[in-house]
Amino acid sequence: MNEEQTIKALAALAHQVRLRVFRALVVAGNTGLTPSVLAEQLEVASTALSFHLKELVNAGLVTQERISRNLIYRAH
């Protein structure tokens, strides 16, 4: 990870909800979690969660995989 990527990752984690989402995904491991499970666990509105997941994906901290009709997010 170069300096620019590191700064981008740290900036993404400098928000309470994104840090909580990332922690939950680290704990979930390779299984990952769907947005609905994350929203329920963290008590975050789905629209807000969607925004934060996008920020974490853009920072390279989280991956997204579509399995049939579900999106699965995992810590990268």
mmCIF file of N, CA, C and O in Angstrom:
data_model
loop_
_atom_site.group_PDB
_atom_site.id
_atom_site.type_symbol
_atom_site.label_atom_id
_atom_site.label_comp_id
_atom_site.label_asym_id
_atom_site.label_seq_id
_atom_site.Cartn_x
_atom_site.Cartn_y
_atom_site.Cartn_z
ATOM 1 N N MET A 1 0.855 -1.168 0.000
ATOM 2 C CA MET A 1 0.000 0.000 0.000
ATOM 3 C C MET A 1 0.899 1.229 0.000
ATOM 4 O O MET A 1 1.735 1.383 0.881
ATOM 5 N N ASN A 2 0.711 2.086 -0.984
ATOM 6 C CA ASN A 2 1.538 3.297 -1.036
ATOM 7 C C ASN A 2 0.942 4.392 -0.142
ATOM 8 O O ASN A 2 -0.119 4.221 0.449
ATOM 9 N N GLU A 3 1.641 5.494 -0.063
ATOM 10 C CA GLU A 3 1.232 6.582 0.832
ATOM 11 C C GLU A 3 -0.158 7.115 0.493
ATOM 12 O O GLU A 3 -0.969 7.358 1.385
ATOM 13 N N GLU A 4 -0.439 7.296 -0.785
ATOM 14 C CA GLU A 4 -1.749 7.825 -1.202
ATOM 15 C C GLU A 4 -2.882 6.871 -0.810
ATOM 16 O O GLU A 4 -3.924 7.298 -0.308
ATOM 17 N N GLN A 5 -2.674 5.577 -1.023
ATOM 18 C CA GLN A 5 -3.687 4.577 -0.658
ATOM 19 C C GLN A 5 -3.891 4.531 0.855
ATOM 20 O O GLN A 5 -5.017 4.387 1.325
ATOM 21 N N THR A 6 -2.804 4.684 1.592
ATOM 22 C CA THR A 6 -2.881 4.676 3.051
ATOM 23 C C THR A 6 -3.702 5.852 3.559
ATOM 24 O O THR A 6 -4.562 5.689 4.428
ATOM 25 N N ILE A 7 -3.464 7.016 2.997
ATOM 26 C CA ILE A 7 -4.211 8.211 3.401
ATOM 27 C C ILE A 7 -5.693 8.042 3.070
ATOM 28 O O ILE A 7 -6.564 8.381 3.875
ATOM 29 N N LYS A 8 -5.988 7.497 1.902
ATOM 30 C CA LYS A 8 -7.378 7.268 1.497
ATOM 31 C C LYS A 8 -8.067 6.284 2.448
ATOM 32 O O LYS A 8 -9.211 6.482 2.853
ATOM 33 N N ALA A 9 -7.365 5.212 2.818
ATOM 34 C CA ALA A 9 -7.928 4.213 3.729
ATOM 35 C C ALA A 9 -8.169 4.808 5.117
ATOM 36 O O ALA A 9 -9.230 4.605 5.712
ATOM 37 N N LEU A 10 -7.198 5.548 5.617
ATOM 38 C CA LEU A 10 -7.356 6.155 6.941
ATOM 39 C C LEU A 10 -8.476 7.191 6.952
ATOM 40 O O LEU A 10 -9.234 7.284 7.921
ATOM 41 N N ALA A 11 -8.612 7.941 5.876
ATOM 42 C CA ALA A 11 -9.694 8.925 5.785
ATOM 43 C C ALA A 11 -11.049 8.235 5.794
ATOM 44 O O ALA A 11 -11.995 8.707 6.427
ATOM 45 N N ALA A 12 -11.141 7.091 5.116
ATOM 46 C CA ALA A 12 -12.403 6.358 5.082
ATOM 47 C C ALA A 12 -12.761 5.832 6.473
ATOM 48 O O ALA A 12 -13.934 5.819 6.858
ATOM 49 N N LEU A 13 -11.767 5.429 7.234
ATOM 50 C CA LEU A 13 -12.020 4.891 8.575
ATOM 51 C C LEU A 13 -12.211 5.971 9.632
ATOM 52 O O LEU A 13 -12.565 5.664 10.768
ATOM 53 N N ALA A 14 -12.014 7.226 9.257
ATOM 54 C CA ALA A 14 -12.134 8.333 10.203
ATOM 55 C C ALA A 14 -13.577 8.770 10.391
ATOM 56 O O ALA A 14 -13.859 9.935 10.663
ATOM 57 N N HIS A 15 -14.495 7.841 10.251
ATOM 58 C CA HIS A 15 -15.909 8.103 10.483
ATOM 59 C C HIS A 15 -16.448 6.957 11.328
ATOM 60 O O HIS A 15 -16.162 5.790 11.053
ATOM 61 N N GLN A 16 -17.202 7.285 12.346
ATOM 62 C CA GLN A 16 -17.666 6.298 13.309
ATOM 63 C C GLN A 16 -18.405 5.120 12.660
ATOM 64 O O GLN A 16 -18.117 3.959 12.957
ATOM 65 N N VAL A 17 -19.334 5.390 11.764
ATOM 66 C CA VAL A 17 -20.118 4.313 11.150
ATOM 67 C C VAL A 17 -19.227 3.445 10.262
ATOM 68 O O VAL A 17 -19.308 2.213 10.320
ATOM 69 N N ARG A 18 -18.369 4.057 9.470
ATOM 70 C CA ARG A 18 -17.494 3.265 8.590
ATOM 71 C C ARG A 18 -16.534 2.397 9.394
ATOM 72 O O ARG A 18 -16.269 1.247 9.032
ATOM 73 N N LEU A 19 -16.036 2.914 10.496
ATOM 74 C CA LEU A 19 -15.155 2.125 11.351
ATOM 75 C C LEU A 19 -15.918 0.934 11.934
ATOM 76 O O LEU A 19 -15.413 -0.191 11.957
ATOM 77 N N ARG A 20 -17.152 1.152 12.359
ATOM 78 C CA ARG A 20 -17.972 0.055 12.904
ATOM 79 C C ARG A 20 -18.278 -0.982 11.834
ATOM 80 O O ARG A 20 -18.250 -2.183 12.096
ATOM 81 N N VAL A 21 -18.577 -0.525 10.619
ATOM 82 C CA VAL A 21 -18.846 -1.447 9.506
ATOM 83 C C VAL A 21 -17.604 -2.281 9.210
ATOM 84 O O VAL A 21 -17.686 -3.509 9.079
ATOM 85 N N PHE A 22 -16.458 -1.628 9.129
ATOM 86 C CA PHE A 22 -15.218 -2.344 8.831
ATOM 87 C C PHE A 22 -14.916 -3.377 9.916
ATOM 88 O O PHE A 22 -14.560 -4.519 9.617
ATOM 89 N N ARG A 23 -15.085 -3.005 11.170
ATOM 90 C CA ARG A 23 -14.859 -3.948 12.280
ATOM 91 C C ARG A 23 -15.780 -5.156 12.169
ATOM 92 O O ARG A 23 -15.353 -6.289 12.379
ATOM 93 N N ALA A 24 -17.054 -4.911 11.868
ATOM 94 C CA ALA A 24 -18.017 -6.009 11.745
ATOM 95 C C ALA A 24 -17.619 -6.950 10.611
ATOM 96 O O ALA A 24 -17.745 -8.178 10.730
ATOM 97 N N LEU A 25 -17.118 -6.394 9.520
ATOM 98 C CA LEU A 25 -16.706 -7.222 8.389
ATOM 99 C C LEU A 25 -15.431 -8.008 8.698
ATOM 100 O O LEU A 25 -15.284 -9.146 8.252
ATOM 101 N N VAL A 26 -14.537 -7.422 9.467
ATOM 102 C CA VAL A 26 -13.326 -8.143 9.879
ATOM 103 C C VAL A 26 -13.720 -9.327 10.755
ATOM 104 O O VAL A 26 -13.231 -10.443 10.573
ATOM 105 N N VAL A 27 -14.630 -9.116 11.673
ATOM 106 C CA VAL A 27 -15.089 -10.193 12.558
ATOM 107 C C VAL A 27 -15.800 -11.278 11.753
ATOM 108 O O VAL A 27 -15.631 -12.472 12.017
ATOM 109 N N ALA A 28 -16.569 -10.896 10.735
ATOM 110 C CA ALA A 28 -17.305 -11.867 9.915
ATOM 111 C C ALA A 28 -16.361 -12.738 9.094
ATOM 112 O O ALA A 28 -16.719 -13.855 8.720
ATOM 113 N N GLY A 29 -15.179 -12.236 8.795
ATOM 114 C CA GLY A 29 -14.200 -13.017 8.043
ATOM 115 C C GLY A 29 -14.608 -13.253 6.604
ATOM 116 O O GLY A 29 -15.315 -12.439 5.997
ATOM 117 N N ASN A 30 -14.174 -14.394 6.038
ATOM 118 C CA ASN A 30 -14.423 -14.699 4.629
ATOM 119 C C ASN A 30 -15.890 -14.895 4.298
ATOM 120 O O ASN A 30 -16.271 -14.796 3.137
ATOM 121 N N THR A 31 -16.693 -15.187 5.280
ATOM 122 C CA THR A 31 -18.127 -15.351 5.040
ATOM 123 C C THR A 31 -18.742 -14.052 4.560
ATOM 124 O O THR A 31 -19.608 -14.051 3.707
ATOM 125 N N GLY A 32 -18.287 -12.945 5.132
ATOM 126 C CA GLY A 32 -18.833 -11.643 4.764
ATOM 127 C C GLY A 32 -20.233 -11.446 5.309
ATOM 128 O O GLY A 32 -20.774 -12.314 5.997
ATOM 129 N N LEU A 33 -20.810 -10.313 4.994
ATOM 130 C CA LEU A 33 -22.157 -9.980 5.456
ATOM 131 C C LEU A 33 -22.916 -9.253 4.354
ATOM 132 O O LEU A 33 -22.331 -8.546 3.544
ATOM 133 N N THR A 34 -24.214 -9.426 4.371
ATOM 134 C CA THR A 34 -25.075 -8.681 3.450
ATOM 135 C C THR A 34 -25.373 -7.316 4.072
ATOM 136 O O THR A 34 -25.286 -7.152 5.295
ATOM 137 N N PRO A 35 -25.763 -6.360 3.250
ATOM 138 C CA PRO A 35 -26.102 -5.044 3.795
ATOM 139 C C PRO A 35 -27.245 -5.101 4.816
ATOM 140 O O PRO A 35 -27.215 -4.385 5.814
ATOM 141 N N SER A 36 -28.215 -5.970 4.588
ATOM 142 C CA SER A 36 -29.339 -6.034 5.530
ATOM 143 C C SER A 36 -28.883 -6.535 6.898
ATOM 144 O O SER A 36 -29.331 -6.031 7.931
ATOM 145 N N VAL A 37 -27.989 -7.511 6.921
ATOM 146 C CA VAL A 37 -27.467 -8.011 8.197
ATOM 147 C C VAL A 37 -26.635 -6.930 8.883
ATOM 148 O O VAL A 37 -26.757 -6.706 10.088
ATOM 149 N N LEU A 38 -25.789 -6.250 8.110
ATOM 150 C CA LEU A 38 -24.984 -5.162 8.675
ATOM 151 C C LEU A 38 -25.875 -4.063 9.259
ATOM 152 O O LEU A 38 -25.627 -3.587 10.370
ATOM 153 N N ALA A 39 -26.888 -3.670 8.510
ATOM 154 C CA ALA A 39 -27.786 -2.606 8.967
ATOM 155 C C ALA A 39 -28.467 -2.996 10.276
ATOM 156 O O ALA A 39 -28.586 -2.176 11.197
ATOM 157 N N GLU A 40 -28.883 -4.251 10.364
ATOM 158 C CA GLU A 40 -29.552 -4.719 11.577
ATOM 159 C C GLU A 40 -28.575 -4.785 12.747
ATOM 160 O O GLU A 40 -28.883 -4.318 13.848
ATOM 161 N N GLN A 41 -27.388 -5.346 12.513
ATOM 162 C CA GLN A 41 -26.391 -5.470 13.587
ATOM 163 C C GLN A 41 -25.953 -4.118 14.127
ATOM 164 O O GLN A 41 -25.799 -3.948 15.331
ATOM 165 N N LEU A 42 -25.746 -3.178 13.227
ATOM 166 C CA LEU A 42 -25.193 -1.885 13.622
ATOM 167 C C LEU A 42 -26.252 -0.828 13.874
ATOM 168 O O LEU A 42 -25.920 0.301 14.259
ATOM 169 N N GLU A 43 -27.516 -1.183 13.615
ATOM 170 C CA GLU A 43 -28.629 -0.244 13.777
ATOM 171 C C GLU A 43 -28.390 1.047 12.989
ATOM 172 O O GLU A 43 -28.440 2.154 13.518
ATOM 173 N N VAL A 44 -28.100 0.841 11.702
ATOM 174 C CA VAL A 44 -27.846 1.952 10.779
ATOM 175 C C VAL A 44 -28.880 1.864 9.656
ATOM 176 O O VAL A 44 -29.175 0.769 9.179
ATOM 177 N N ALA A 45 -29.416 2.993 9.240
ATOM 178 C CA ALA A 45 -30.382 3.010 8.136
ATOM 179 C C ALA A 45 -29.725 2.490 6.863
ATOM 180 O O ALA A 45 -28.543 2.751 6.611
ATOM 181 N N SER A 46 -30.479 1.721 6.078
ATOM 182 C CA SER A 46 -29.901 1.116 4.861
ATOM 183 C C SER A 46 -29.353 2.149 3.892
ATOM 184 O O SER A 46 -28.332 1.886 3.252
ATOM 185 N N THR A 47 -29.987 3.283 3.764
ATOM 186 C CA THR A 47 -29.493 4.295 2.825
ATOM 187 C C THR A 47 -28.146 4.843 3.289
ATOM 188 O O THR A 47 -27.237 5.032 2.484
ATOM 189 N N ALA A 48 -28.011 5.094 4.582
ATOM 190 C CA ALA A 48 -26.739 5.578 5.117
ATOM 191 C C ALA A 48 -25.675 4.494 4.987
ATOM 192 O O ALA A 48 -24.528 4.773 4.617
ATOM 193 N N LEU A 49 -26.049 3.255 5.267
ATOM 194 C CA LEU A 49 -25.100 2.147 5.172
ATOM 195 C C LEU A 49 -24.582 1.999 3.753
ATOM 196 O O LEU A 49 -23.386 1.785 3.538
ATOM 197 N N SER A 50 -25.455 2.128 2.783
ATOM 198 C CA SER A 50 -25.060 2.022 1.383
ATOM 199 C C SER A 50 -23.979 3.044 1.045
ATOM 200 O O SER A 50 -22.989 2.724 0.394
ATOM 201 N N PHE A 51 -24.154 4.262 1.499
ATOM 202 C CA PHE A 51 -23.167 5.319 1.271
ATOM 203 C C PHE A 51 -21.818 4.953 1.900
ATOM 204 O O PHE A 51 -20.776 5.066 1.271
ATOM 205 N N HIS A 52 -21.860 4.488 3.137
ATOM 206 C CA HIS A 52 -20.623 4.166 3.846
ATOM 207 C C HIS A 52 -19.921 2.948 3.231
ATOM 208 O O HIS A 52 -18.693 2.917 3.147
ATOM 209 N N LEU A 53 -20.677 1.957 2.793
ATOM 210 C CA LEU A 53 -20.076 0.797 2.135
ATOM 211 C C LEU A 53 -19.370 1.218 0.851
ATOM 212 O O LEU A 53 -18.274 0.746 0.551
ATOM 213 N N LYS A 54 -20.005 2.120 0.105
ATOM 214 C CA LYS A 54 -19.393 2.609 -1.130
ATOM 215 C C LYS A 54 -18.071 3.305 -0.844
ATOM 216 O O LYS A 54 -17.084 3.109 -1.557
ATOM 217 N N GLU A 55 -18.021 4.084 0.208
ATOM 218 C CA GLU A 55 -16.786 4.769 0.584
ATOM 219 C C GLU A 55 -15.695 3.765 0.961
ATOM 220 O O GLU A 55 -14.530 3.942 0.590
ATOM 221 N N LEU A 56 -16.056 2.718 1.673
ATOM 222 C CA LEU A 56 -15.080 1.704 2.072
ATOM 223 C C LEU A 56 -14.588 0.903 0.863
ATOM 224 O O LEU A 56 -13.404 0.566 0.776
ATOM 225 N N VAL A 57 -15.478 0.627 -0.074
ATOM 226 C CA VAL A 57 -15.071 -0.065 -1.301
ATOM 227 C C VAL A 57 -14.120 0.814 -2.098
ATOM 228 O O VAL A 57 -13.071 0.358 -2.565
ATOM 229 N N ASN A 58 -14.459 2.091 -2.246
ATOM 230 C CA ASN A 58 -13.607 3.030 -2.992
ATOM 231 C C ASN A 58 -12.231 3.194 -2.353
ATOM 232 O O ASN A 58 -11.246 3.447 -3.053
ATOM 233 N N ALA A 59 -12.152 3.035 -1.042
ATOM 234 C CA ALA A 59 -10.874 3.155 -0.344
ATOM 235 C C ALA A 59 -10.074 1.853 -0.403
ATOM 236 O O ALA A 59 -8.937 1.804 0.061
ATOM 237 N N GLY A 60 -10.671 0.800 -0.950
ATOM 238 C CA GLY A 60 -9.972 -0.474 -1.075
ATOM 239 C C GLY A 60 -9.968 -1.307 0.194
ATOM 240 O O GLY A 60 -9.211 -2.268 0.315
ATOM 241 N N LEU A 61 -10.806 -0.931 1.158
ATOM 242 C CA LEU A 61 -10.849 -1.656 2.428
ATOM 243 C C LEU A 61 -11.863 -2.790 2.438
ATOM 244 O O LEU A 61 -11.794 -3.678 3.282
ATOM 245 N N VAL A 62 -12.812 -2.734 1.522
ATOM 246 C CA VAL A 62 -13.906 -3.699 1.495
ATOM 247 C C VAL A 62 -14.118 -4.155 0.063
ATOM 248 O O VAL A 62 -13.960 -3.371 -0.876
ATOM 249 N N THR A 63 -14.461 -5.432 -0.092
ATOM 250 C CA THR A 63 -14.810 -5.956 -1.414
ATOM 251 C C THR A 63 -16.295 -6.272 -1.439
ATOM 252 O O THR A 63 -16.910 -6.510 -0.403
ATOM 253 N N GLN A 64 -16.829 -6.261 -2.648
ATOM 254 C CA GLN A 64 -18.253 -6.531 -2.854
ATOM 255 C C GLN A 64 -18.362 -7.667 -3.865
ATOM 256 O O GLN A 64 -17.704 -7.641 -4.897
ATOM 257 N N GLU A 65 -19.199 -8.651 -3.547
ATOM 258 C CA GLU A 65 -19.423 -9.766 -4.462
ATOM 259 C C GLU A 65 -20.918 -10.036 -4.558
ATOM 260 O O GLU A 65 -21.614 -10.058 -3.548
ATOM 261 N N ARG A 66 -21.376 -10.234 -5.787
ATOM 262 C CA ARG A 66 -22.788 -10.568 -5.979
ATOM 263 C C ARG A 66 -22.902 -12.086 -6.045
ATOM 264 O O ARG A 66 -22.264 -12.743 -6.844
ATOM 265 N N ILE A 67 -23.735 -12.638 -5.174
ATOM 266 C CA ILE A 67 -24.044 -14.066 -5.187
ATOM 267 C C ILE A 67 -25.552 -14.168 -5.360
ATOM 268 O O ILE A 67 -26.307 -13.826 -4.453
ATOM 269 N N SER A 68 -25.964 -14.597 -6.545
ATOM 270 C CA SER A 68 -27.357 -14.591 -7.005
ATOM 271 C C SER A 68 -27.931 -13.197 -6.791
ATOM 272 O O SER A 68 -27.475 -12.257 -7.404
ATOM 273 N N ARG A 69 -28.882 -13.027 -5.910
ATOM 274 C CA ARG A 69 -29.506 -11.712 -5.740
ATOM 275 C C ARG A 69 -28.938 -10.922 -4.568
ATOM 276 O O ARG A 69 -29.380 -9.814 -4.290
ATOM 277 N N ASN A 70 -27.961 -11.487 -3.895
ATOM 278 C CA ASN A 70 -27.406 -10.850 -2.704
ATOM 279 C C ASN A 70 -26.039 -10.245 -2.968
ATOM 280 O O ASN A 70 -25.238 -10.799 -3.708
ATOM 281 N N LEU A 71 -25.782 -9.128 -2.316
ATOM 282 C CA LEU A 71 -24.445 -8.536 -2.302
ATOM 283 C C LEU A 71 -23.787 -8.962 -0.997
ATOM 284 O O LEU A 71 -24.394 -8.857 0.078
ATOM 285 N N ILE A 72 -22.558 -9.444 -1.100
ATOM 286 C CA ILE A 72 -21.806 -9.842 0.084
ATOM 287 C C ILE A 72 -20.596 -8.918 0.194
ATOM 288 O O ILE A 72 -19.848 -8.749 -0.775
ATOM 289 N N TYR A 73 -20.434 -8.335 1.348
ATOM 290 C CA TYR A 73 -19.289 -7.450 1.596
ATOM 291 C C TYR A 73 -18.326 -8.152 2.545
ATOM 292 O O TYR A 73 -18.732 -8.811 3.486
ATOM 293 N N ARG A 74 -17.038 -7.999 2.242
ATOM 294 C CA ARG A 74 -15.972 -8.580 3.065
ATOM 295 C C ARG A 74 -14.865 -7.552 3.249
ATOM 296 O O ARG A 74 -14.597 -6.746 2.361
ATOM 297 N N ALA A 75 -14.206 -7.631 4.414
ATOM 298 C CA ALA A 75 -13.026 -6.786 4.630
ATOM 299 C C ALA A 75 -11.928 -7.286 3.701
ATOM 300 O O ALA A 75 -11.764 -8.479 3.498
ATOM 301 N N HIS A 76 -11.214 -6.362 3.105
ATOM 302 C CA HIS A 76 -10.141 -6.734 2.158
ATOM 303 C C HIS A 76 -8.807 -6.728 2.855
ATOM 304 O O HIS A 76 -8.445 -5.875 3.569
#
